[in-house]
Short mmCIF file of C-alpha atoms in Angstrom, two decimals:
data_model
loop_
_atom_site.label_atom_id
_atom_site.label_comp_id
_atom_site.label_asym_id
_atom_site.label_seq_id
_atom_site.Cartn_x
_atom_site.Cartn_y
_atom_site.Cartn_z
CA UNK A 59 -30.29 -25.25 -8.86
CA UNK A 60 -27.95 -24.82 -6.02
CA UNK A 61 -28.73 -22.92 -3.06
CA UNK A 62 -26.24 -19.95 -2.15
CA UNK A 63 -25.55 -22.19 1.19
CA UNK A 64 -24.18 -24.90 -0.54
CA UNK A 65 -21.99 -23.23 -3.16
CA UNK A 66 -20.55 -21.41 -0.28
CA UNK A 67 -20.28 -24.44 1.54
CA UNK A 68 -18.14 -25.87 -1.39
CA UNK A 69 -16.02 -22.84 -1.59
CA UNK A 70 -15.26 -22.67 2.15
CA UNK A 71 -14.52 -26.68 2.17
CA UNK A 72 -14.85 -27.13 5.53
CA UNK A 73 -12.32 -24.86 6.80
CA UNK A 74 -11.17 -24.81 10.38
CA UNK A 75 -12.90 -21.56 12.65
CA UNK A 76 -9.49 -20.33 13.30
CA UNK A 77 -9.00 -19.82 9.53
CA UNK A 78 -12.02 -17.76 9.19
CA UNK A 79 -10.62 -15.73 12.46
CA UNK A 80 -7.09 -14.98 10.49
CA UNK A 81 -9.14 -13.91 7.36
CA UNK A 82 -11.44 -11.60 8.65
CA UNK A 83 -8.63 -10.54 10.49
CA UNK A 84 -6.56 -9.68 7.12
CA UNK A 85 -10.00 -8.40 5.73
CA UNK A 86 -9.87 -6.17 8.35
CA UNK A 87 -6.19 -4.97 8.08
CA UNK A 88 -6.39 -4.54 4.08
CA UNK A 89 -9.17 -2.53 4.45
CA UNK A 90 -7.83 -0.29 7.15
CA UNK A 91 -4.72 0.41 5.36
CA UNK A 92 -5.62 3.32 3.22
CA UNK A 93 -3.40 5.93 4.72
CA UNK A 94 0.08 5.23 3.04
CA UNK A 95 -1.33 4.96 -0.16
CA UNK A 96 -2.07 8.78 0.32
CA UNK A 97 0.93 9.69 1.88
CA UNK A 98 2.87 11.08 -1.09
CA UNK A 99 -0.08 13.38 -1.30
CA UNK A 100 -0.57 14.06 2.70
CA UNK A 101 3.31 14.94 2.77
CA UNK A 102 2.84 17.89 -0.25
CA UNK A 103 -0.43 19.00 1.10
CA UNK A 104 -1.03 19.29 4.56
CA UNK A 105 3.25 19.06 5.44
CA UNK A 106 4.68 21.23 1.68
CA UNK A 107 7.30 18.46 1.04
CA UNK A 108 8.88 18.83 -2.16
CA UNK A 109 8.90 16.29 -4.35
CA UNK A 110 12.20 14.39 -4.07
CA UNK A 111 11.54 14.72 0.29
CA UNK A 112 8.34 13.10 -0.70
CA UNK A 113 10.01 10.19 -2.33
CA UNK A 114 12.56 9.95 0.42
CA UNK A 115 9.64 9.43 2.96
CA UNK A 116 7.93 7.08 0.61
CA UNK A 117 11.51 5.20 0.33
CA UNK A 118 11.58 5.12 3.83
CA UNK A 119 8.52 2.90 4.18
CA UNK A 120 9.73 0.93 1.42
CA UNK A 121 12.97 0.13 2.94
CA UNK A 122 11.39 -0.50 6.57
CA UNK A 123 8.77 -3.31 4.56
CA UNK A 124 11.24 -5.58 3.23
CA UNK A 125 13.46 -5.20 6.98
CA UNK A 126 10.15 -5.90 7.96
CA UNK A 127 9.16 -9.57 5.82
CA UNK A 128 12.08 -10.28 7.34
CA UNK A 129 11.99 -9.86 10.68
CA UNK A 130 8.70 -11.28 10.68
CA UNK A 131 9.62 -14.07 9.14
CA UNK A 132 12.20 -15.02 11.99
CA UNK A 133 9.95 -13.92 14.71
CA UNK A 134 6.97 -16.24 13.54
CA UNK A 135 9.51 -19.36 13.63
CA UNK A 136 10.62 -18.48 16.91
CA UNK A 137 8.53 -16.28 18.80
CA UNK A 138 5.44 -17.45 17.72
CA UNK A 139 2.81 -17.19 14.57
CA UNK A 140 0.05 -15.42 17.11
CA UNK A 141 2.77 -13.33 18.93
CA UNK A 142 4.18 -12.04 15.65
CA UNK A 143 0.64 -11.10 14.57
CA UNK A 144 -0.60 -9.29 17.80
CA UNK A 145 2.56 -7.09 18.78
CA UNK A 146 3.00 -5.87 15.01
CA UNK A 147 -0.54 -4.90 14.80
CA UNK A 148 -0.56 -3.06 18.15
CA UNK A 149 2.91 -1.57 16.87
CA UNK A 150 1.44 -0.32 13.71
CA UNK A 151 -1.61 1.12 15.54
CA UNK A 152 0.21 3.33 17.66
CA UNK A 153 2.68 4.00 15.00
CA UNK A 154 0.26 5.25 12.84
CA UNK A 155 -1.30 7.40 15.19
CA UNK A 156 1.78 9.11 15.80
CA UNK A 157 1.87 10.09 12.39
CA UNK A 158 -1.79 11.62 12.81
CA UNK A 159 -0.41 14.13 15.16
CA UNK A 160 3.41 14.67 14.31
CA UNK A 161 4.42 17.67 12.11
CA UNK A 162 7.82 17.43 11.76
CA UNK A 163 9.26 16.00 8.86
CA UNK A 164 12.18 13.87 10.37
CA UNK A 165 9.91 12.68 12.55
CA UNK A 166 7.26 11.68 9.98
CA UNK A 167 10.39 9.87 7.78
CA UNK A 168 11.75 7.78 11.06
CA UNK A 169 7.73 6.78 11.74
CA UNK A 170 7.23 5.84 8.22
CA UNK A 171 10.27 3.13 8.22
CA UNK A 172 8.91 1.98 11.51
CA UNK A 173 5.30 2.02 9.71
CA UNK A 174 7.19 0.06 7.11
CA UNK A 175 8.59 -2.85 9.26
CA UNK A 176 5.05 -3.00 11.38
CA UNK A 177 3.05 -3.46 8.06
CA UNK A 178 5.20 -5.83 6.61
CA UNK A 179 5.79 -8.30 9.54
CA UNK A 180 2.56 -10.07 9.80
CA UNK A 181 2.66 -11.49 6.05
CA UNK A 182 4.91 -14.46 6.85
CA UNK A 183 3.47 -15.25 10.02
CA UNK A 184 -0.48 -14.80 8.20
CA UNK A 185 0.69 -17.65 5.77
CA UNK A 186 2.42 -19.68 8.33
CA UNK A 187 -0.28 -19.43 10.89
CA UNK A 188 -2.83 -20.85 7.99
CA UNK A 189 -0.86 -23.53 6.67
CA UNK A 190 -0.76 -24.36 10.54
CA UNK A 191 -4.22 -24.89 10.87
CA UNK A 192 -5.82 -25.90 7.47
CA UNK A 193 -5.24 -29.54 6.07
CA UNK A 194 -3.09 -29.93 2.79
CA UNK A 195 -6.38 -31.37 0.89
CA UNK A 196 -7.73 -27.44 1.75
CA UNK A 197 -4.85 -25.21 1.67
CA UNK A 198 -6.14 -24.36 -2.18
CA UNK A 199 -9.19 -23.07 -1.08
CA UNK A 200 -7.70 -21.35 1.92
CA UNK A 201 -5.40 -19.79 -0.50
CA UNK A 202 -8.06 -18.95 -2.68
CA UNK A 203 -10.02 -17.21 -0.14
CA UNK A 204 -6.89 -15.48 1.42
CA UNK A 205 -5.75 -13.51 -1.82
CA UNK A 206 -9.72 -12.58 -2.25
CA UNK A 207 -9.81 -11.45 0.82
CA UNK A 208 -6.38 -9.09 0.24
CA UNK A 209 -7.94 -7.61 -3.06
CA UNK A 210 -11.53 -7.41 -1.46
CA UNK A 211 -9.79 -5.21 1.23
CA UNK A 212 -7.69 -3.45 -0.90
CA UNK A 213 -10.77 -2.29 -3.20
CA UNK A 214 -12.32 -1.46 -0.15
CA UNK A 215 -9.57 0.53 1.42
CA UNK A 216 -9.07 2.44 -1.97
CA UNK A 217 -12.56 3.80 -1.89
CA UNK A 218 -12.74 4.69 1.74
CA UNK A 219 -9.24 6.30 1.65
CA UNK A 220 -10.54 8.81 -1.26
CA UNK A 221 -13.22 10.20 0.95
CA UNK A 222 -11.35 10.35 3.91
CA UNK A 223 -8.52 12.18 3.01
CA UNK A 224 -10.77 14.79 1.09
CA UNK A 225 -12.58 14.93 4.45
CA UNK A 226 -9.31 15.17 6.45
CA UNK A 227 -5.94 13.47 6.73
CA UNK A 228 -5.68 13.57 10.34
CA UNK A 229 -9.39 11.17 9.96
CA UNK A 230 -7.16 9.28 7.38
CA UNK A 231 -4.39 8.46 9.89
CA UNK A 232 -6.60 7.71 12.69
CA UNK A 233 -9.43 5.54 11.37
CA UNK A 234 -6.29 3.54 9.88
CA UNK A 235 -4.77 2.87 13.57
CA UNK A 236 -8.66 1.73 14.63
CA UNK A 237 -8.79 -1.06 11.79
CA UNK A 238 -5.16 -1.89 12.84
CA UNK A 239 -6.17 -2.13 16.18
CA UNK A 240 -9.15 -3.86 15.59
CA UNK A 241 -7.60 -6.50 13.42
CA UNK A 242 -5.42 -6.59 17.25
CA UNK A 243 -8.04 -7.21 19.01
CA UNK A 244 -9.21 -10.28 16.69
CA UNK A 245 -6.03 -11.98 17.02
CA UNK A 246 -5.59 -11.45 20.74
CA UNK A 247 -9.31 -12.81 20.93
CA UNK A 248 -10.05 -16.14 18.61
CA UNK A 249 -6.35 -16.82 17.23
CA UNK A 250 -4.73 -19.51 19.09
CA UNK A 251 -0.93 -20.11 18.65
CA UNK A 252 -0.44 -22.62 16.17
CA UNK A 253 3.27 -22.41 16.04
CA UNK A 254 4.35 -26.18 17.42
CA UNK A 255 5.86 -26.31 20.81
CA UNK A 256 9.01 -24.79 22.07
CA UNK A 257 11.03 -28.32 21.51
CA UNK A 258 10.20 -28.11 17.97
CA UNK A 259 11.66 -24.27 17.98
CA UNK A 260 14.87 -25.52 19.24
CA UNK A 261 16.01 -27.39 16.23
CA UNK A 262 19.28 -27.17 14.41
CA UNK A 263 17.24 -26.33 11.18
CA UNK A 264 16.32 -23.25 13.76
CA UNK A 265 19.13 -22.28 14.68
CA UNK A 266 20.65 -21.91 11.06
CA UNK A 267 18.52 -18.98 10.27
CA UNK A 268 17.53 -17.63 7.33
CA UNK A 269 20.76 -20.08 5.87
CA UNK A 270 18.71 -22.89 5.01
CA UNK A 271 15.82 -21.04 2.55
CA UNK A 272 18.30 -19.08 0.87
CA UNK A 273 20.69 -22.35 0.05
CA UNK A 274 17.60 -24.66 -0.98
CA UNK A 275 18.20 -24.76 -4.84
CA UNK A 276 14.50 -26.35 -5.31
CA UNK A 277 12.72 -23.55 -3.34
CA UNK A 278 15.37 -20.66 -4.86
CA UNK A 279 13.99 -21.79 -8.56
CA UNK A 280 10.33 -21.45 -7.42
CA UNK A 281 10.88 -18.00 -5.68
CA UNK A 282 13.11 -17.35 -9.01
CA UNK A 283 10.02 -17.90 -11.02
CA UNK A 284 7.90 -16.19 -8.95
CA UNK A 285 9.85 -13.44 -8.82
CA UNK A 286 9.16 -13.11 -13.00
CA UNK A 287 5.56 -13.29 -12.45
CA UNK A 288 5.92 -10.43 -10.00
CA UNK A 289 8.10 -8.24 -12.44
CA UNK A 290 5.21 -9.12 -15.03
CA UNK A 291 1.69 -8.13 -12.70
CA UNK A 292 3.92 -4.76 -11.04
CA UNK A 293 4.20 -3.41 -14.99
CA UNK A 294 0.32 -2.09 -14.47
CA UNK A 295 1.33 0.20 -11.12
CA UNK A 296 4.54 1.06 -12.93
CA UNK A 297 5.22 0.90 -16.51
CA UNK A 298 1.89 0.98 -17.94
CA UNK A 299 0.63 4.52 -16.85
CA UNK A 300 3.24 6.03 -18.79
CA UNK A 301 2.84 3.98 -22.02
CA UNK A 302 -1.06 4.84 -22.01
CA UNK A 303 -0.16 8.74 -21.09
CA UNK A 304 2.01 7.94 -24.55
CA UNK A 305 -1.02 7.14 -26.17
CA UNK A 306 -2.98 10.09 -25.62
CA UNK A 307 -5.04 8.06 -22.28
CA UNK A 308 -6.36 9.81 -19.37
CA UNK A 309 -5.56 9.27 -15.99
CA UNK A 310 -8.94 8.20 -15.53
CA UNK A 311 -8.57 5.32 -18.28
CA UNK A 312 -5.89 4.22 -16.39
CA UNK A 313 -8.11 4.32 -13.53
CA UNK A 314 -10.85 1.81 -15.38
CA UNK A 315 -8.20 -0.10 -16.71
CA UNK A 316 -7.17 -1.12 -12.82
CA UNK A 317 -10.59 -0.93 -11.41
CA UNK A 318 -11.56 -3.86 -14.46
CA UNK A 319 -8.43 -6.39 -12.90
CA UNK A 320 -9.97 -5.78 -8.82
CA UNK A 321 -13.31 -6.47 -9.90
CA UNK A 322 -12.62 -9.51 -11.85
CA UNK A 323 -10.70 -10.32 -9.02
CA UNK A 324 -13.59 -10.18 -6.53
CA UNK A 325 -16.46 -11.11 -8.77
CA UNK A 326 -14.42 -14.13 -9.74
CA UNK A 327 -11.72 -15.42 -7.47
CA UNK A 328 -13.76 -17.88 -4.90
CA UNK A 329 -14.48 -20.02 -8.62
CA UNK A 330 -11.03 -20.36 -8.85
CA UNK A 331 -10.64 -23.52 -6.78
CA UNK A 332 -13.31 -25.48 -9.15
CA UNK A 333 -11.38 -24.44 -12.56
CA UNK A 334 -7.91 -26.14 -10.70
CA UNK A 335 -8.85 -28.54 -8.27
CA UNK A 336 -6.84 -31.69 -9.06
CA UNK A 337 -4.51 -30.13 -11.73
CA UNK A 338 -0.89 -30.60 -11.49
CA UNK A 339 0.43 -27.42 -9.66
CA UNK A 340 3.65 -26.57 -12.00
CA UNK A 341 0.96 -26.93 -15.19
CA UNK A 342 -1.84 -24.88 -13.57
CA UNK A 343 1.13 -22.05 -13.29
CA UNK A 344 2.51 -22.81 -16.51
CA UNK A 345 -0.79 -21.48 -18.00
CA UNK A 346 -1.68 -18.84 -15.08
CA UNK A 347 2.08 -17.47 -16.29
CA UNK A 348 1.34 -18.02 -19.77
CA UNK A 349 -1.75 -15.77 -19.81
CA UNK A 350 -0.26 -13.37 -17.64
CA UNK A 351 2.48 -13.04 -20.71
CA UNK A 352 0.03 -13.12 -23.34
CA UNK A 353 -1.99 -10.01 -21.79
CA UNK A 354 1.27 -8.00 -20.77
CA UNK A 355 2.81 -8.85 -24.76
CA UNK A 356 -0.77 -7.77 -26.86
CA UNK A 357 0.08 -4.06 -25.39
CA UNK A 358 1.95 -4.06 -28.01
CA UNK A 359 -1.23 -3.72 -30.19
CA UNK A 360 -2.83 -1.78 -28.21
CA UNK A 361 -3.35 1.76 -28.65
CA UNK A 362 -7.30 2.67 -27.39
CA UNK A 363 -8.70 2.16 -24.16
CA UNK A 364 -10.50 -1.16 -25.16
CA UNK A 365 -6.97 -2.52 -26.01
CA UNK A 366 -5.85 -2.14 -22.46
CA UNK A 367 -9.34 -3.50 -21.27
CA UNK A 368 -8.69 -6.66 -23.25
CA UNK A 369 -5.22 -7.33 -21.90
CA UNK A 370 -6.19 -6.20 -18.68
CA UNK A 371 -8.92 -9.52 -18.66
CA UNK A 372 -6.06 -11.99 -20.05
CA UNK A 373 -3.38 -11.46 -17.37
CA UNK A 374 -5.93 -10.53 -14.75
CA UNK A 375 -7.49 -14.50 -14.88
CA UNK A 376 -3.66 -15.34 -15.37
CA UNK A 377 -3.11 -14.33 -11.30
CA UNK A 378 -6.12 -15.05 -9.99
CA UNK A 379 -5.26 -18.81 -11.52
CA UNK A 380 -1.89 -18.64 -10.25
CA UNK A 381 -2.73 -17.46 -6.46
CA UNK A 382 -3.25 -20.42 -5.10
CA UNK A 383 -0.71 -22.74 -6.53
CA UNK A 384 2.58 -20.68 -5.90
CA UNK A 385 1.06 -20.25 -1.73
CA UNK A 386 0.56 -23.94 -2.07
CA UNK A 387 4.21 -25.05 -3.52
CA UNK A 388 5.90 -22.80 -1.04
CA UNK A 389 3.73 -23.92 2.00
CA UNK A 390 4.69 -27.52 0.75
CA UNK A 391 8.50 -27.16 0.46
CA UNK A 392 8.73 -25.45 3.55
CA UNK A 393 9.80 -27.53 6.76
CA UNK A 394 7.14 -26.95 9.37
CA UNK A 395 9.84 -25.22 11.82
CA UNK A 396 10.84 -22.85 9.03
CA UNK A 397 7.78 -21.89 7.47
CA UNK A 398 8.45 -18.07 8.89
CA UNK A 399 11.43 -18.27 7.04
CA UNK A 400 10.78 -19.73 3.85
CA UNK A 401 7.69 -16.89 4.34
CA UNK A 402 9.77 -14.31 4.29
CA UNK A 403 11.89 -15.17 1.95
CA UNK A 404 9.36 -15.95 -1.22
CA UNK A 405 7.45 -12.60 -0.28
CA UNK A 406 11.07 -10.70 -0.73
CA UNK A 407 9.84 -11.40 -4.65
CA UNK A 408 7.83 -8.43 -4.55
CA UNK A 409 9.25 -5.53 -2.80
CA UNK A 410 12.23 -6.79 -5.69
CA UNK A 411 9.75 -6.71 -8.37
CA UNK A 412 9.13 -3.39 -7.47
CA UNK A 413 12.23 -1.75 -7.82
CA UNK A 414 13.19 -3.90 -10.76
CA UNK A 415 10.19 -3.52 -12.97
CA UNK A 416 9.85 0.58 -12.96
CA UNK A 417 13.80 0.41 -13.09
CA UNK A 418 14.25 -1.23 -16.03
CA UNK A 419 11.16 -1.09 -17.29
CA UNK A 420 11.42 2.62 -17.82
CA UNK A 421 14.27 2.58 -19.73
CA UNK A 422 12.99 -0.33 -21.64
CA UNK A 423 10.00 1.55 -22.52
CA UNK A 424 11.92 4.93 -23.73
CA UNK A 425 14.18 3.16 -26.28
CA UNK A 426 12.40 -0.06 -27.13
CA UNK A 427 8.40 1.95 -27.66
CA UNK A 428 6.30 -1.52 -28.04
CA UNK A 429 8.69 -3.75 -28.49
CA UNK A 430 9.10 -3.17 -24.55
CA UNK A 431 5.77 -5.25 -24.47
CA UNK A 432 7.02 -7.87 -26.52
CA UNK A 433 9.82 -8.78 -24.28
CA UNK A 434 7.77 -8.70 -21.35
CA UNK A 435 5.85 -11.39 -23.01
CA UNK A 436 8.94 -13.39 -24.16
CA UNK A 437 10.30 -13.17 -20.29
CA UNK A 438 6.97 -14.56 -19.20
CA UNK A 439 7.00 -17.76 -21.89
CA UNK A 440 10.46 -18.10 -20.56
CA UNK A 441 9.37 -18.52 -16.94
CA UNK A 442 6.50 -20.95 -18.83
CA UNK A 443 9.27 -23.27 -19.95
CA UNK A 444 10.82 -22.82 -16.23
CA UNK A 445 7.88 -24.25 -14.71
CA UNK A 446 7.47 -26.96 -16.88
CA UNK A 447 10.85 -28.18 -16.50
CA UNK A 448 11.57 -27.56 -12.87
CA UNK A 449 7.99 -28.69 -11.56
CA UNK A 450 7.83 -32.52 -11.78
CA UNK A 451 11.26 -32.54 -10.18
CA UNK A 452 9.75 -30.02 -7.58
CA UNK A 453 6.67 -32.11 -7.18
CA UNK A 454 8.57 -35.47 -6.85
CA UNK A 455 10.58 -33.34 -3.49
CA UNK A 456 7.27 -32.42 -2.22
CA UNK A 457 5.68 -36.23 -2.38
CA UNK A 458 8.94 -37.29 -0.92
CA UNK A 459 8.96 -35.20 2.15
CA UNK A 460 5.64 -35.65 2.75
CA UNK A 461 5.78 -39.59 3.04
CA UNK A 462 9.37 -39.10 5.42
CA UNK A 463 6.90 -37.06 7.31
CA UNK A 464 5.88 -38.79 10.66
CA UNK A 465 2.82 -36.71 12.44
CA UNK A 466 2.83 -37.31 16.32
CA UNK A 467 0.41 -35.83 18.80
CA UNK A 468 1.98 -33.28 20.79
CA UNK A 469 -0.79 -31.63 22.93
CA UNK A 470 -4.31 -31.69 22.98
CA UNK A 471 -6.27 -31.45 19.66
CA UNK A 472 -2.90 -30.34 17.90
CA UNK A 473 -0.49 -32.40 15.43
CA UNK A 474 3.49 -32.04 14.55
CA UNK A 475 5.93 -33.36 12.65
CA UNK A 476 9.13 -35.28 13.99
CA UNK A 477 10.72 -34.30 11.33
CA UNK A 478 10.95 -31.04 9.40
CA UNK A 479 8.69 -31.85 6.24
CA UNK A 480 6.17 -29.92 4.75
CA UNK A 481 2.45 -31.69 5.56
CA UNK A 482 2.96 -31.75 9.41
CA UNK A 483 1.20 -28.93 9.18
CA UNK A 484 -0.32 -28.10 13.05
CA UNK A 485 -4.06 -28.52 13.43
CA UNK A 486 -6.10 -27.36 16.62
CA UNK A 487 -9.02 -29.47 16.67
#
């Protein structure tokens, strides 16, 4: 039998130190941020905000997050992966401890959209800084252990949060700047830069912005794609509460229902990497989207709490298959001197999925009853069909870019690309 040491070995695969940094780093930061998932409940409690104020505050940090993938996005390309990462944690620190002590409404509204664009800045540079450093053969696993890592601290923040705001929401605010701040302090400590040097930064490609993502027809159809299996996964936060209330289910079967899809998630995510190691990427998402349509489209059966349960375990191994992949494909197609950029872009997916799926979704629900369920599932095997068609051509790009793509040493320990190709990723040694 295996030891523990070696299995872990095999999941880790070798993985460069300053990985490890950047994930307990995001460990750290997913399970510190606990305090804006209560704040819809802080702002009626402790400040008597009506309802629709409420949502206007909530909006507020909604609207600052996607200003915020996208500023981070730019800064990573051209300020730097490391810089990007330090100043927005040490922003969202202090931010959120002005929050712990401010009373005034306004006040709490302007520091929420500024809460917003803090939180939502690293992302971009979090992915760009770990395609810098990990080796295309690894980036799966790296992938892998990144999106555990992000549900591992979100189950984690979820539980803590409970008890601390029942304990006290100025505890809630404050032990939320500390992990922020701690998360800082990692960065600032063991992350090197791993953005390539400043003559790389000055590039036409550069200079163009966020022009050249948003008018690259190959990347547009992934992020298109994407943004389906986003509308998809979001129906659980949004659409699916009220079609269980339909059916007579508790909040707290709701509840289990979620809690099943984290813990799968957790329990099973770092086995991931064995089940598609060596499988065509566009095929591996073909059947991660598949599933994901197949669980979402059987609500239409399903009418009891094991019903949910069931689906809940089919589209649940549907995203933990496709994790990996879709970071993979958009690390690849990105040129090293964008990857910010092309960041920022592909996480715009789900901030859109958000407003789109409760919009629609709602509606869709009210006059369609189950049949809602059934076009979810026909959307998905649409975007099944998408990937199957669009991903050889996608893959053929990739393989192409990568053999135009001429590494050259640039500075001790640490690789670039003359060119700007996906696979020069940076390396420190």
């Amino acid at each position: 039998m295996r030891t523990a040491r070696a299995w872990l070995s095999d999941t880790a695969g070798g993985l460069p130190g300053a990985f490890w940094y950047l994930w307990t780093g995001l460990l750290i930061n997913r399970v510190g941020a606990f305090a804006m998932l209560f704040l819809p409940l802080y702002l009626a409690d402790a400040r008597q905000a009506s309802d629709a104020l409420a949502g206007l505050v909530v909006g507020a940090y909604g609207i600052g997050g996607v200003a915020g993938v996208l500023l981070g996005g730019v800064l990573a390309d051209g300020w730097g992966r490391r810089s990007t990462l330090l100043w927005s944690h040490l922003a969202a620190s202090v931010l959120m401890a002005g929050m712990a002590i401010t009373t005034s409404l306004p006040a709490i509204a302007l520091l929420a959209g500024l809460v917003g664009i803090a939180h939502s800045m690293p992302g971009p540079a979090f992915v760009a800084a770990i395609v810098d450093v990990v080796p295309a053969d690894r980036r799966s696993r790296a992938f892998n252990l990144h999106f555990w890592a992000f549900n591992l601290g979100m189950a984690g923040a979820s539980a803590l949060a409970g008890l601390l705001a029942e304990a006290s929401y100025l505890a809630l605010f404050l032990v939320d700047a500390a992990a922020t701040l701690a998360t800082a302090v990692i960065i600032a400590w063991k992350v090197p830069e791993t953005l390539a040097p400043a003559t790389v930064r000055t590039t036409p490609a550069i200079r163009a912005g966020l022009r050249t993502p948003l008018t690259d027809r190959t990347f547009l159809a992934f992020v298109g794609l994407t943004f389906v299996l986003a509308v998809l996964s979001t129906q659980t936060s949004t659409v699916m509460p009220l079609a269980m209330r339909a059916d007579g289910l508790s909040s707290s079967a709701y509840g289990l229902v979620v809690a099943l899809g984290g813990a799968l998630i957790v329990a099973g995510q770092l086995f991931v990497p064995r089940l598609i190691d060596g499988r065509r990427k566009h095929r591996v998402l073909a059947w991660a989207t598949g599933l994901t349509a197949f669980g979402y489209g059987s609500l239409a059966l399903a009418d009891q709490l094991p019903g949910y349960l069931l689906a809940a375990l089919v589209w649940t191994i549907g995203s933990m298959l496709a994790a990996p992949p879709n970071a993979e494909i958009n690390a690849e197609l990105a040129p090293p001197v964008l990857r910010g950029r092309y960041q920022a872009v592909f996480y715009l997916t789900f901030p859109a999925a958000a407003f789109v799926a409760p919009t629609i979704g709602g509606v869709s629900l009210q006059y369609l009853g189950d049949w809602h369920w059934l076009a979810v599932g026909a959307v998905g095997l649409i975007a099944v069909a998408g990937h199957l068609v669009t991903g050889p051509r996608r893959e053929r790009r990739v393989a192409q870019l990568a053999r135009t793509d001429a590494p050259v040493t640039s500075g001790p320990g640490r690789l670039t690309s003359t060119c700007p190709g996906p696979g020069g990723a940076a390396s420190n040694a």
